[in-house]
Short mmCIF file of N, CA and C in Angstrom, two decimals:
data_model
loop_
_atom_site.label_atom_id
_atom_site.label_comp_id
_atom_site.label_asym_id
_atom_site.label_seq_id
_atom_site.Cartn_x
_atom_site.Cartn_y
_atom_site.Cartn_z
N MET I 137 20.99 -68.76 -106.18
CA MET I 137 21.62 -68.15 -105.01
C MET I 137 22.57 -67.03 -105.43
N ALA I 138 23.36 -67.29 -106.48
CA ALA I 138 24.28 -66.27 -106.99
C ALA I 138 23.50 -65.07 -107.50
N ASP I 139 22.35 -65.34 -108.16
CA ASP I 139 21.50 -64.26 -108.66
C ASP I 139 20.96 -63.42 -107.50
N GLU I 140 20.56 -64.09 -106.42
CA GLU I 140 20.06 -63.37 -105.25
C GLU I 140 21.14 -62.49 -104.64
N ARG I 141 22.35 -63.04 -104.54
CA ARG I 141 23.47 -62.25 -103.99
C ARG I 141 23.73 -61.03 -104.85
N ALA I 142 23.71 -61.22 -106.16
CA ALA I 142 23.97 -60.11 -107.09
C ALA I 142 22.87 -59.05 -106.97
N GLU I 143 21.63 -59.50 -106.82
CA GLU I 143 20.53 -58.54 -106.69
C GLU I 143 20.61 -57.78 -105.37
N ARG I 144 20.97 -58.48 -104.29
CA ARG I 144 21.15 -57.79 -103.01
C ARG I 144 22.26 -56.75 -103.11
N GLU I 145 23.33 -57.10 -103.81
CA GLU I 145 24.44 -56.16 -103.96
C GLU I 145 24.02 -54.95 -104.79
N ARG I 146 23.22 -55.16 -105.82
CA ARG I 146 22.72 -54.03 -106.62
C ARG I 146 21.85 -53.11 -105.76
N THR I 147 21.02 -53.71 -104.91
CA THR I 147 20.17 -52.91 -104.02
C THR I 147 21.04 -52.09 -103.08
N ARG I 148 22.06 -52.73 -102.49
CA ARG I 148 22.97 -51.99 -101.59
C ARG I 148 23.64 -50.83 -102.31
N GLU I 149 24.12 -51.08 -103.51
CA GLU I 149 24.80 -50.03 -104.26
C GLU I 149 23.86 -48.88 -104.60
N PHE I 150 22.63 -49.23 -105.03
CA PHE I 150 21.66 -48.21 -105.41
C PHE I 150 21.35 -47.30 -104.22
N PHE I 151 20.99 -47.89 -103.08
CA PHE I 151 20.60 -47.09 -101.93
C PHE I 151 21.81 -46.50 -101.22
N GLY I 152 22.93 -47.19 -101.25
CA GLY I 152 24.13 -46.66 -100.62
C GLY I 152 24.57 -45.35 -101.24
N ALA I 153 24.48 -45.25 -102.56
CA ALA I 153 24.89 -44.05 -103.27
C ALA I 153 23.94 -42.88 -103.02
N ARG I 154 22.70 -43.17 -102.59
CA ARG I 154 21.69 -42.13 -102.45
C ARG I 154 21.34 -41.82 -100.99
N ALA I 155 21.91 -42.54 -100.06
CA ALA I 155 21.49 -42.45 -98.66
C ALA I 155 21.61 -41.04 -98.09
N ALA I 156 22.73 -40.38 -98.32
CA ALA I 156 22.98 -39.08 -97.68
C ALA I 156 21.95 -38.02 -98.08
N GLY I 157 21.48 -38.05 -99.31
CA GLY I 157 20.54 -37.03 -99.77
C GLY I 157 19.10 -37.51 -99.86
N TRP I 158 18.83 -38.71 -99.36
CA TRP I 158 17.51 -39.32 -99.57
C TRP I 158 16.38 -38.48 -98.98
N ASP I 159 16.47 -38.12 -97.72
CA ASP I 159 15.37 -37.39 -97.07
C ASP I 159 15.16 -36.01 -97.68
N ALA I 160 16.23 -35.37 -98.13
CA ALA I 160 16.10 -34.04 -98.72
C ALA I 160 15.31 -34.09 -100.03
N LYS I 161 15.32 -35.24 -100.71
CA LYS I 161 14.58 -35.38 -101.97
C LYS I 161 13.08 -35.47 -101.72
N PHE I 162 12.68 -35.91 -100.52
CA PHE I 162 11.27 -36.13 -100.23
C PHE I 162 10.89 -35.45 -98.92
N PRO I 163 10.99 -34.12 -98.87
CA PRO I 163 10.82 -33.42 -97.59
C PRO I 163 9.38 -33.37 -97.08
N ASP I 164 8.41 -33.65 -97.94
CA ASP I 164 7.00 -33.47 -97.56
C ASP I 164 6.30 -34.77 -97.18
N ASP I 165 7.06 -35.85 -97.04
CA ASP I 165 6.45 -37.16 -96.78
C ASP I 165 6.03 -37.37 -95.33
N GLY I 166 6.54 -36.56 -94.41
CA GLY I 166 6.32 -36.80 -92.98
C GLY I 166 4.87 -36.98 -92.57
N PRO I 167 3.96 -36.05 -92.94
CA PRO I 167 2.56 -36.22 -92.53
C PRO I 167 1.92 -37.49 -93.09
N ARG I 168 2.32 -37.89 -94.29
CA ARG I 168 1.76 -39.12 -94.87
C ARG I 168 2.24 -40.34 -94.10
N TYR I 169 3.51 -40.35 -93.74
CA TYR I 169 4.02 -41.45 -92.90
C TYR I 169 3.27 -41.49 -91.57
N ALA I 170 3.07 -40.32 -90.96
CA ALA I 170 2.39 -40.26 -89.67
C ALA I 170 0.98 -40.82 -89.76
N ALA I 171 0.26 -40.49 -90.82
CA ALA I 171 -1.10 -40.99 -91.00
C ALA I 171 -1.11 -42.51 -91.16
N ALA I 172 -0.17 -43.03 -91.94
CA ALA I 172 -0.11 -44.48 -92.15
C ALA I 172 0.22 -45.21 -90.86
N VAL I 173 1.20 -44.71 -90.10
CA VAL I 173 1.58 -45.35 -88.84
C VAL I 173 0.41 -45.32 -87.87
N ALA I 174 -0.29 -44.19 -87.79
CA ALA I 174 -1.44 -44.09 -86.88
C ALA I 174 -2.51 -45.11 -87.24
N GLU I 175 -2.66 -45.39 -88.52
CA GLU I 175 -3.70 -46.31 -88.98
C GLU I 175 -3.38 -47.76 -88.64
N VAL I 176 -2.12 -48.13 -88.63
CA VAL I 176 -1.76 -49.55 -88.46
C VAL I 176 -1.11 -49.87 -87.12
N SER I 177 -0.90 -48.88 -86.29
CA SER I 177 -0.18 -49.07 -85.03
C SER I 177 -0.78 -50.16 -84.15
N PRO I 178 0.08 -51.01 -83.56
CA PRO I 178 -0.43 -52.02 -82.63
C PRO I 178 -0.74 -51.46 -81.24
N GLY I 179 -0.36 -50.20 -80.99
CA GLY I 179 -0.63 -49.57 -79.70
C GLY I 179 0.49 -49.78 -78.70
N ASP I 180 0.26 -49.28 -77.50
CA ASP I 180 1.27 -49.32 -76.44
C ASP I 180 1.79 -50.73 -76.20
N GLY I 181 3.11 -50.82 -76.08
CA GLY I 181 3.74 -52.09 -75.74
C GLY I 181 3.97 -53.01 -76.91
N GLY I 182 3.62 -52.58 -78.12
CA GLY I 182 3.78 -53.44 -79.28
C GLY I 182 5.23 -53.62 -79.71
N PHE I 183 5.48 -54.68 -80.46
CA PHE I 183 6.79 -54.95 -81.06
C PHE I 183 6.64 -54.71 -82.55
N VAL I 184 7.37 -53.73 -83.06
CA VAL I 184 7.28 -53.33 -84.46
C VAL I 184 8.62 -53.53 -85.15
N VAL I 185 8.58 -54.10 -86.34
CA VAL I 185 9.75 -54.19 -87.20
C VAL I 185 9.53 -53.25 -88.37
N ASP I 186 10.42 -52.28 -88.54
CA ASP I 186 10.42 -51.42 -89.72
C ASP I 186 11.35 -52.09 -90.72
N ALA I 187 10.76 -52.85 -91.62
CA ALA I 187 11.53 -53.68 -92.56
C ALA I 187 11.94 -52.84 -93.76
N GLY I 188 13.24 -52.70 -93.96
CA GLY I 188 13.74 -51.80 -94.98
C GLY I 188 13.56 -50.37 -94.51
N CYS I 189 14.04 -50.09 -93.30
CA CYS I 189 13.77 -48.79 -92.65
C CYS I 189 14.45 -47.62 -93.32
N GLY I 190 15.43 -47.88 -94.19
CA GLY I 190 16.11 -46.79 -94.88
C GLY I 190 16.72 -45.80 -93.91
N THR I 191 16.43 -44.52 -94.13
CA THR I 191 17.00 -43.47 -93.28
C THR I 191 16.28 -43.33 -91.95
N GLY I 192 15.26 -44.13 -91.74
CA GLY I 192 14.60 -44.15 -90.44
C GLY I 192 13.48 -43.15 -90.28
N ARG I 193 12.90 -42.68 -91.38
CA ARG I 193 11.84 -41.66 -91.27
C ARG I 193 10.67 -42.12 -90.41
N ALA I 194 10.34 -43.41 -90.46
CA ALA I 194 9.17 -43.89 -89.70
C ALA I 194 9.51 -44.24 -88.26
N LEU I 195 10.79 -44.34 -87.92
CA LEU I 195 11.16 -44.86 -86.59
C LEU I 195 10.61 -44.01 -85.43
N PRO I 196 10.75 -42.68 -85.43
CA PRO I 196 10.18 -41.90 -84.32
C PRO I 196 8.67 -42.03 -84.24
N LEU I 197 8.01 -42.13 -85.38
CA LEU I 197 6.55 -42.28 -85.40
C LEU I 197 6.14 -43.63 -84.81
N LEU I 198 6.88 -44.67 -85.17
CA LEU I 198 6.59 -46.00 -84.63
C LEU I 198 6.87 -46.05 -83.13
N ARG I 199 7.95 -45.38 -82.71
CA ARG I 199 8.26 -45.33 -81.27
C ARG I 199 7.12 -44.65 -80.51
N ALA I 200 6.65 -43.53 -81.01
CA ALA I 200 5.54 -42.83 -80.35
C ALA I 200 4.29 -43.70 -80.31
N ALA I 201 4.08 -44.51 -81.35
CA ALA I 201 2.89 -45.34 -81.43
C ALA I 201 2.90 -46.47 -80.41
N VAL I 202 4.07 -47.05 -80.13
CA VAL I 202 4.13 -48.19 -79.20
C VAL I 202 4.51 -47.77 -77.78
N GLY I 203 4.92 -46.51 -77.62
CA GLY I 203 5.23 -46.01 -76.29
C GLY I 203 6.52 -46.56 -75.72
N PRO I 204 6.88 -46.13 -74.51
CA PRO I 204 8.16 -46.53 -73.91
C PRO I 204 8.26 -48.01 -73.59
N SER I 205 7.12 -48.69 -73.45
CA SER I 205 7.18 -50.12 -73.14
C SER I 205 7.21 -50.98 -74.40
N GLY I 206 7.09 -50.35 -75.58
CA GLY I 206 7.13 -51.10 -76.84
C GLY I 206 8.55 -51.27 -77.34
N THR I 207 8.67 -52.01 -78.43
CA THR I 207 9.96 -52.27 -79.06
C THR I 207 9.87 -51.90 -80.54
N VAL I 208 10.86 -51.14 -81.01
CA VAL I 208 10.94 -50.80 -82.43
C VAL I 208 12.30 -51.25 -82.94
N LEU I 209 12.26 -52.06 -84.00
CA LEU I 209 13.48 -52.57 -84.62
C LEU I 209 13.51 -52.09 -86.06
N GLY I 210 14.54 -51.34 -86.41
CA GLY I 210 14.73 -50.89 -87.78
C GLY I 210 15.74 -51.78 -88.47
N VAL I 211 15.34 -52.39 -89.58
CA VAL I 211 16.19 -53.34 -90.31
C VAL I 211 16.43 -52.81 -91.71
N ASP I 212 17.67 -52.82 -92.13
CA ASP I 212 17.97 -52.45 -93.51
C ASP I 212 19.20 -53.20 -94.00
N LEU I 213 19.25 -53.39 -95.31
CA LEU I 213 20.33 -54.13 -95.96
C LEU I 213 21.53 -53.24 -96.26
N THR I 214 21.32 -51.92 -96.24
CA THR I 214 22.33 -50.98 -96.72
C THR I 214 22.98 -50.23 -95.57
N PRO I 215 24.29 -50.43 -95.36
CA PRO I 215 24.96 -49.75 -94.24
C PRO I 215 24.83 -48.23 -94.28
N GLU I 216 24.89 -47.64 -95.46
CA GLU I 216 24.81 -46.19 -95.57
C GLU I 216 23.43 -45.67 -95.14
N MET I 217 22.39 -46.43 -95.43
CA MET I 217 21.05 -46.04 -94.97
C MET I 217 20.96 -46.12 -93.45
N LEU I 218 21.49 -47.19 -92.88
CA LEU I 218 21.48 -47.32 -91.43
C LEU I 218 22.30 -46.23 -90.76
N ALA I 219 23.36 -45.79 -91.42
CA ALA I 219 24.16 -44.69 -90.86
C ALA I 219 23.31 -43.42 -90.76
N GLN I 220 22.43 -43.19 -91.75
CA GLN I 220 21.52 -42.05 -91.68
C GLN I 220 20.46 -42.28 -90.60
N ALA I 221 19.98 -43.52 -90.51
CA ALA I 221 18.95 -43.86 -89.52
C ALA I 221 19.46 -43.73 -88.09
N ALA I 222 20.78 -43.73 -87.92
CA ALA I 222 21.36 -43.61 -86.57
C ALA I 222 20.94 -42.31 -85.89
N ALA I 223 20.51 -41.32 -86.67
CA ALA I 223 19.99 -40.08 -86.08
C ALA I 223 18.74 -40.35 -85.24
N HIS I 224 18.10 -41.49 -85.48
CA HIS I 224 16.88 -41.87 -84.75
C HIS I 224 17.15 -43.03 -83.79
N ARG I 225 18.40 -43.20 -83.41
CA ARG I 225 18.78 -44.36 -82.59
C ARG I 225 18.02 -44.41 -81.26
N GLU I 226 17.62 -43.26 -80.72
CA GLU I 226 16.88 -43.27 -79.46
C GLU I 226 15.48 -43.85 -79.65
N ALA I 227 15.01 -43.93 -80.89
CA ALA I 227 13.66 -44.43 -81.17
C ALA I 227 13.63 -45.93 -81.42
N ALA I 228 14.78 -46.50 -81.81
CA ALA I 228 14.76 -47.89 -82.26
C ALA I 228 16.13 -48.54 -82.14
N VAL I 229 16.12 -49.85 -82.09
CA VAL I 229 17.33 -50.65 -82.27
C VAL I 229 17.51 -50.81 -83.77
N LEU I 230 18.73 -50.63 -84.26
CA LEU I 230 19.00 -50.73 -85.70
C LEU I 230 19.77 -52.01 -85.98
N LEU I 231 19.41 -52.66 -87.08
CA LEU I 231 20.00 -53.95 -87.42
C LEU I 231 20.31 -54.00 -88.90
N LEU I 232 21.56 -54.29 -89.24
CA LEU I 232 21.96 -54.51 -90.63
C LEU I 232 21.65 -55.95 -90.98
N ALA I 233 20.62 -56.16 -91.81
CA ALA I 233 20.21 -57.52 -92.15
C ALA I 233 19.33 -57.49 -93.40
N ASP I 234 19.22 -58.65 -94.02
CA ASP I 234 18.34 -58.87 -95.15
C ASP I 234 16.96 -59.20 -94.59
N CYS I 235 15.94 -58.50 -95.04
CA CYS I 235 14.58 -58.74 -94.53
C CYS I 235 14.08 -60.13 -94.88
N ALA I 236 14.74 -60.80 -95.80
CA ALA I 236 14.36 -62.17 -96.16
C ALA I 236 15.05 -63.20 -95.27
N ARG I 237 15.93 -62.74 -94.38
CA ARG I 237 16.65 -63.64 -93.47
C ARG I 237 16.87 -62.92 -92.14
N LEU I 238 15.81 -62.80 -91.39
CA LEU I 238 15.87 -62.01 -90.16
C LEU I 238 16.33 -62.87 -88.97
N PRO I 239 17.26 -62.35 -88.18
CA PRO I 239 17.73 -63.08 -87.00
C PRO I 239 16.79 -62.87 -85.81
N LEU I 240 15.52 -63.23 -86.00
CA LEU I 240 14.49 -63.05 -84.97
C LEU I 240 13.78 -64.38 -84.74
N ARG I 241 13.26 -64.53 -83.51
CA ARG I 241 12.46 -65.71 -83.20
C ARG I 241 11.13 -65.66 -83.96
N ASP I 242 10.49 -66.80 -84.07
CA ASP I 242 9.17 -66.88 -84.68
C ASP I 242 8.16 -66.09 -83.84
N GLY I 243 7.25 -65.40 -84.52
CA GLY I 243 6.09 -64.81 -83.88
C GLY I 243 6.33 -63.71 -82.87
N VAL I 244 7.39 -62.92 -83.05
CA VAL I 244 7.69 -61.87 -82.06
C VAL I 244 7.05 -60.52 -82.40
N ALA I 245 6.78 -60.26 -83.66
CA ALA I 245 6.33 -58.93 -84.08
C ALA I 245 4.81 -58.81 -84.07
N ASP I 246 4.33 -57.66 -83.61
CA ASP I 246 2.91 -57.33 -83.72
C ASP I 246 2.62 -56.63 -85.05
N LEU I 247 3.62 -55.91 -85.56
CA LEU I 247 3.48 -55.16 -86.81
C LEU I 247 4.79 -55.19 -87.56
N VAL I 248 4.71 -55.46 -88.85
CA VAL I 248 5.84 -55.23 -89.76
C VAL I 248 5.42 -54.10 -90.67
N PHE I 249 6.19 -53.03 -90.64
CA PHE I 249 5.94 -51.84 -91.46
C PHE I 249 7.00 -51.84 -92.56
N GLY I 250 6.56 -51.88 -93.81
CA GLY I 250 7.51 -51.93 -94.93
C GLY I 250 7.23 -50.81 -95.91
N ALA I 251 7.94 -49.71 -95.79
CA ALA I 251 7.77 -48.57 -96.71
C ALA I 251 8.65 -48.79 -97.93
N GLY I 252 8.02 -48.91 -99.09
CA GLY I 252 8.77 -49.12 -100.33
C GLY I 252 9.47 -50.44 -100.39
N LEU I 253 9.08 -51.37 -99.57
CA LEU I 253 9.85 -52.62 -99.39
C LEU I 253 9.64 -53.63 -100.50
N ILE I 254 8.41 -53.89 -100.86
CA ILE I 254 8.13 -55.08 -101.67
C ILE I 254 8.85 -55.07 -103.01
N SER I 255 9.02 -53.90 -103.59
CA SER I 255 9.71 -53.82 -104.88
C SER I 255 11.19 -54.14 -104.78
N HIS I 256 11.73 -54.14 -103.56
CA HIS I 256 13.16 -54.37 -103.39
C HIS I 256 13.49 -55.69 -102.72
N LEU I 257 12.47 -56.52 -102.47
CA LEU I 257 12.75 -57.86 -101.95
C LEU I 257 13.32 -58.71 -103.08
N THR I 258 14.42 -59.39 -102.80
CA THR I 258 15.06 -60.21 -103.82
C THR I 258 14.11 -61.27 -104.35
N GLY I 259 13.43 -61.96 -103.44
CA GLY I 259 12.39 -62.90 -103.80
C GLY I 259 11.14 -62.52 -103.02
N PRO I 260 10.16 -61.85 -103.64
CA PRO I 260 9.02 -61.35 -102.88
C PRO I 260 8.30 -62.44 -102.07
N ALA I 261 8.06 -63.60 -102.64
CA ALA I 261 7.34 -64.65 -101.91
C ALA I 261 8.14 -65.10 -100.70
N GLU I 262 9.44 -65.31 -100.89
CA GLU I 262 10.29 -65.74 -99.78
C GLU I 262 10.38 -64.66 -98.71
N GLY I 263 10.50 -63.41 -99.14
CA GLY I 263 10.58 -62.31 -98.19
C GLY I 263 9.31 -62.16 -97.38
N LEU I 264 8.17 -62.27 -98.05
CA LEU I 264 6.90 -62.16 -97.33
C LEU I 264 6.69 -63.33 -96.37
N ARG I 265 7.16 -64.51 -96.76
CA ARG I 265 7.07 -65.67 -95.85
C ARG I 265 7.94 -65.44 -94.62
N GLU I 266 9.11 -64.86 -94.81
CA GLU I 266 9.99 -64.58 -93.67
C GLU I 266 9.36 -63.54 -92.74
N LEU I 267 8.74 -62.53 -93.31
CA LEU I 267 8.06 -61.53 -92.49
C LEU I 267 6.89 -62.17 -91.74
N ALA I 268 6.20 -63.12 -92.38
CA ALA I 268 5.13 -63.84 -91.69
C ALA I 268 5.69 -64.69 -90.56
N ARG I 269 6.84 -65.29 -90.77
CA ARG I 269 7.44 -66.14 -89.74
C ARG I 269 7.69 -65.37 -88.45
N VAL I 270 8.16 -64.13 -88.58
CA VAL I 270 8.52 -63.37 -87.38
C VAL I 270 7.34 -62.62 -86.77
N THR I 271 6.16 -62.73 -87.39
CA THR I 271 4.97 -62.03 -86.92
C THR I 271 4.03 -63.01 -86.22
N ARG I 272 3.47 -62.57 -85.11
CA ARG I 272 2.54 -63.43 -84.36
C ARG I 272 1.26 -63.62 -85.16
N PRO I 273 0.55 -64.74 -84.95
CA PRO I 273 -0.76 -64.89 -85.58
C PRO I 273 -1.67 -63.72 -85.20
N GLY I 274 -2.32 -63.15 -86.18
CA GLY I 274 -3.16 -61.97 -85.96
C GLY I 274 -2.40 -60.67 -86.05
N GLY I 275 -1.07 -60.73 -86.19
CA GLY I 275 -0.27 -59.53 -86.36
C GLY I 275 -0.46 -58.94 -87.74
N THR I 276 0.10 -57.76 -87.94
CA THR I 276 -0.19 -56.97 -89.14
C THR I 276 1.06 -56.71 -89.97
N LEU I 277 0.87 -56.73 -91.28
CA LEU I 277 1.87 -56.28 -92.25
C LEU I 277 1.30 -55.06 -92.95
N ALA I 278 2.07 -53.97 -92.98
CA ALA I 278 1.66 -52.77 -93.69
C ALA I 278 2.70 -52.47 -94.76
N LEU I 279 2.32 -52.65 -96.02
CA LEU I 279 3.18 -52.31 -97.15
C LEU I 279 2.76 -50.92 -97.60
N TYR I 280 3.70 -49.98 -97.50
CA TYR I 280 3.35 -48.57 -97.63
C TYR I 280 4.27 -47.86 -98.63
N HIS I 281 3.73 -46.84 -99.25
CA HIS I 281 4.53 -45.86 -99.99
C HIS I 281 3.80 -44.53 -99.92
N PRO I 282 4.53 -43.41 -99.73
CA PRO I 282 3.86 -42.12 -99.57
C PRO I 282 3.17 -41.59 -100.82
N ILE I 283 3.37 -42.22 -101.97
CA ILE I 283 2.57 -41.91 -103.16
C ILE I 283 2.15 -43.24 -103.78
N GLY I 284 1.08 -43.21 -104.56
CA GLY I 284 0.54 -44.42 -105.15
C GLY I 284 1.34 -44.91 -106.35
N ARG I 285 0.90 -46.02 -106.89
CA ARG I 285 1.64 -46.67 -107.98
C ARG I 285 1.73 -45.80 -109.22
N ALA I 286 0.64 -45.19 -109.61
CA ALA I 286 0.65 -44.37 -110.84
C ALA I 286 1.55 -43.16 -110.67
N ALA I 287 1.46 -42.49 -109.52
CA ALA I 287 2.30 -41.32 -109.28
C ALA I 287 3.77 -41.70 -109.22
N LEU I 288 4.06 -42.85 -108.62
CA LEU I 288 5.45 -43.31 -108.53
C LEU I 288 6.00 -43.65 -109.91
N ALA I 289 5.20 -44.34 -110.72
CA ALA I 289 5.63 -44.67 -112.07
C ALA I 289 5.90 -43.40 -112.88
N ALA I 290 5.01 -42.42 -112.75
CA ALA I 290 5.19 -41.16 -113.48
C ALA I 290 6.45 -40.44 -113.03
N ARG I 291 6.74 -40.50 -111.72
CA ARG I 291 7.96 -39.87 -111.19
C ARG I 291 9.20 -40.44 -111.86
N HIS I 292 9.15 -41.75 -112.17
CA HIS I 292 10.29 -42.42 -112.78
C HIS I 292 10.19 -42.51 -114.30
N GLY I 293 9.18 -41.84 -114.87
CA GLY I 293 9.03 -41.83 -116.32
C GLY I 293 8.61 -43.16 -116.90
N ARG I 294 7.84 -43.94 -116.11
CA ARG I 294 7.40 -45.26 -116.56
C ARG I 294 5.89 -45.33 -116.50
N ARG I 295 5.37 -46.43 -117.02
CA ARG I 295 3.95 -46.74 -116.90
C ARG I 295 3.80 -47.96 -116.01
N ILE I 296 2.67 -48.08 -115.38
CA ILE I 296 2.38 -49.29 -114.61
C ILE I 296 2.15 -50.44 -115.58
N THR I 297 2.76 -51.57 -115.28
CA THR I 297 2.59 -52.76 -116.12
C THR I 297 1.68 -53.76 -115.40
N PRO I 298 1.04 -54.66 -116.16
CA PRO I 298 0.12 -55.62 -115.54
C PRO I 298 0.80 -56.55 -114.53
N ASP I 299 2.11 -56.72 -114.64
CA ASP I 299 2.80 -57.64 -113.71
C ASP I 299 3.30 -56.93 -112.45
N ASP I 300 2.91 -55.67 -112.24
CA ASP I 300 3.32 -54.94 -111.03
C ASP I 300 2.88 -55.72 -109.79
N LEU I 301 3.85 -56.07 -108.93
CA LEU I 301 3.56 -56.84 -107.73
C LEU I 301 2.56 -56.16 -106.81
N ARG I 302 2.54 -54.83 -106.84
CA ARG I 302 1.69 -54.09 -105.91
C ARG I 302 0.26 -53.95 -106.38
N ALA I 303 -0.03 -54.34 -107.62
CA ALA I 303 -1.42 -54.34 -108.09
C ALA I 303 -2.21 -55.34 -107.25
N GLU I 304 -3.40 -54.95 -106.84
CA GLU I 304 -4.18 -55.82 -105.94
C GLU I 304 -4.37 -57.23 -106.48
N PRO I 305 -4.68 -57.43 -107.77
CA PRO I 305 -4.87 -58.80 -108.26
C PRO I 305 -3.60 -59.65 -108.18
N ASN I 306 -2.44 -59.02 -108.17
CA ASN I 306 -1.17 -59.75 -108.03
C ASN I 306 -0.77 -59.89 -106.56
N LEU I 307 -1.00 -58.83 -105.79
CA LEU I 307 -0.55 -58.81 -104.41
C LEU I 307 -1.37 -59.74 -103.52
N ARG I 308 -2.68 -59.76 -103.71
CA ARG I 308 -3.54 -60.57 -102.85
C ARG I 308 -3.13 -62.05 -102.85
N PRO I 309 -3.00 -62.71 -104.03
CA PRO I 309 -2.59 -64.12 -103.99
C PRO I 309 -1.16 -64.33 -103.52
N LEU I 310 -0.28 -63.37 -103.80
CA LEU I 310 1.09 -63.48 -103.32
C LEU I 310 1.12 -63.47 -101.80
N LEU I 311 0.37 -62.57 -101.20
CA LEU I 311 0.28 -62.51 -99.74
C LEU I 311 -0.33 -63.79 -99.18
N ALA I 312 -1.42 -64.25 -99.81
CA ALA I 312 -2.11 -65.44 -99.31
C ALA I 312 -1.19 -66.66 -99.33
N ALA I 313 -0.38 -66.77 -100.36
CA ALA I 313 0.54 -67.90 -100.47
C ALA I 313 1.71 -67.78 -99.49
N SER I 314 1.86 -66.59 -98.89
CA SER I 314 2.99 -66.34 -97.98
C SER I 314 2.57 -66.24 -96.53
N GLY I 315 1.32 -66.58 -96.23
CA GLY I 315 0.88 -66.60 -94.84
C GLY I 315 0.11 -65.38 -94.39
N TRP I 316 -0.32 -64.53 -95.35
CA TRP I 316 -1.01 -63.28 -95.02
C TRP I 316 -2.38 -63.25 -95.65
N ARG I 317 -3.29 -62.48 -95.06
CA ARG I 317 -4.61 -62.22 -95.64
C ARG I 317 -4.77 -60.72 -95.81
N LEU I 318 -4.89 -60.28 -97.05
CA LEU I 318 -5.05 -58.86 -97.35
C LEU I 318 -6.40 -58.38 -96.81
N THR I 319 -6.37 -57.34 -95.97
CA THR I 319 -7.60 -56.84 -95.36
C THR I 319 -7.96 -55.42 -95.81
N ALA I 320 -7.01 -54.67 -96.33
CA ALA I 320 -7.29 -53.31 -96.80
C ALA I 320 -6.29 -52.95 -97.89
N TYR I 321 -6.75 -52.22 -98.88
CA TYR I 321 -5.90 -51.86 -100.01
C TYR I 321 -6.27 -50.47 -100.49
N THR I 322 -5.30 -49.56 -100.47
CA THR I 322 -5.49 -48.19 -100.95
C THR I 322 -4.38 -47.85 -101.92
N ASP I 323 -4.74 -47.36 -103.10
CA ASP I 323 -3.75 -46.95 -104.09
C ASP I 323 -4.26 -45.69 -104.77
N THR I 324 -3.88 -44.54 -104.21
CA THR I 324 -4.25 -43.25 -104.77
C THR I 324 -2.97 -42.47 -105.04
N ASP I 325 -3.10 -41.31 -105.64
CA ASP I 325 -1.91 -40.48 -105.86
C ASP I 325 -1.24 -40.13 -104.54
N GLU I 326 -2.03 -40.02 -103.46
CA GLU I 326 -1.50 -39.58 -102.17
C GLU I 326 -0.80 -40.68 -101.39
N ARG I 327 -1.14 -41.95 -101.63
CA ARG I 327 -0.46 -43.02 -100.91
C ARG I 327 -0.82 -44.39 -101.44
N PHE I 328 0.08 -45.34 -101.14
CA PHE I 328 -0.17 -46.75 -101.34
C PHE I 328 -0.10 -47.40 -99.97
N LEU I 329 -1.13 -48.14 -99.59
CA LEU I 329 -1.12 -48.86 -98.31
C LEU I 329 -1.90 -50.16 -98.45
N ALA I 330 -1.18 -51.25 -98.34
CA ALA I 330 -1.80 -52.57 -98.33
C ALA I 330 -1.60 -53.15 -96.94
N VAL I 331 -2.69 -53.50 -96.28
CA VAL I 331 -2.64 -54.03 -94.92
C VAL I 331 -3.06 -55.49 -94.95
N ALA I 332 -2.25 -56.34 -94.33
CA ALA I 332 -2.54 -57.76 -94.30
C ALA I 332 -2.39 -58.28 -92.87
N VAL I 333 -3.12 -59.35 -92.58
CA VAL I 333 -3.09 -59.96 -91.25
C VAL I 333 -2.45 -61.34 -91.35
N ARG I 334 -1.61 -61.64 -90.39
CA ARG I 334 -0.94 -62.95 -90.33
C ARG I 334 -1.97 -64.02 -89.94
N GLY I 335 -2.03 -65.09 -90.76
CA GLY I 335 -2.97 -66.18 -90.51
C GLY I 335 -2.53 -67.07 -89.37
#
């Protein structure tokens, strides 16, 4: 428990220090986000959770996807990121919370959209189980990143290791053990998108 608290605090500090300049570092991601949201959208009237919403780049896209009768909830652990996301407050309700402990009823979400999320979950299995808990049976989880694993590793001067959670052979059983069934997997230089359905 103490280790989890320490890891959550490290995540807050990391993203808190970078929140103000985050979007300026990645100015060309918008069309990629739009394509991913269009692919996984639950349609008009849907309930979407943007888990780890960060500065809120996906929030207007998700709002457009579910229309005025839908619900968009942006959740993030870092106050500074949510302060940036407040620019999109008309698109979503914003909530400061840990994605592994969401104050939501069971089975309310049609879609959980997690951009860059899985690498920052304190306990990936526990976090994915919590996301499954708040998603209705047949609902969708979209784990997304605007560039693929190899491109992201190169950006950070690293190599992909065999224990990378996002590798399909690792991700598929992790999802299955957490209440999800992986239905689509894309990992190219242009994007990472793993789509799973709630069992």
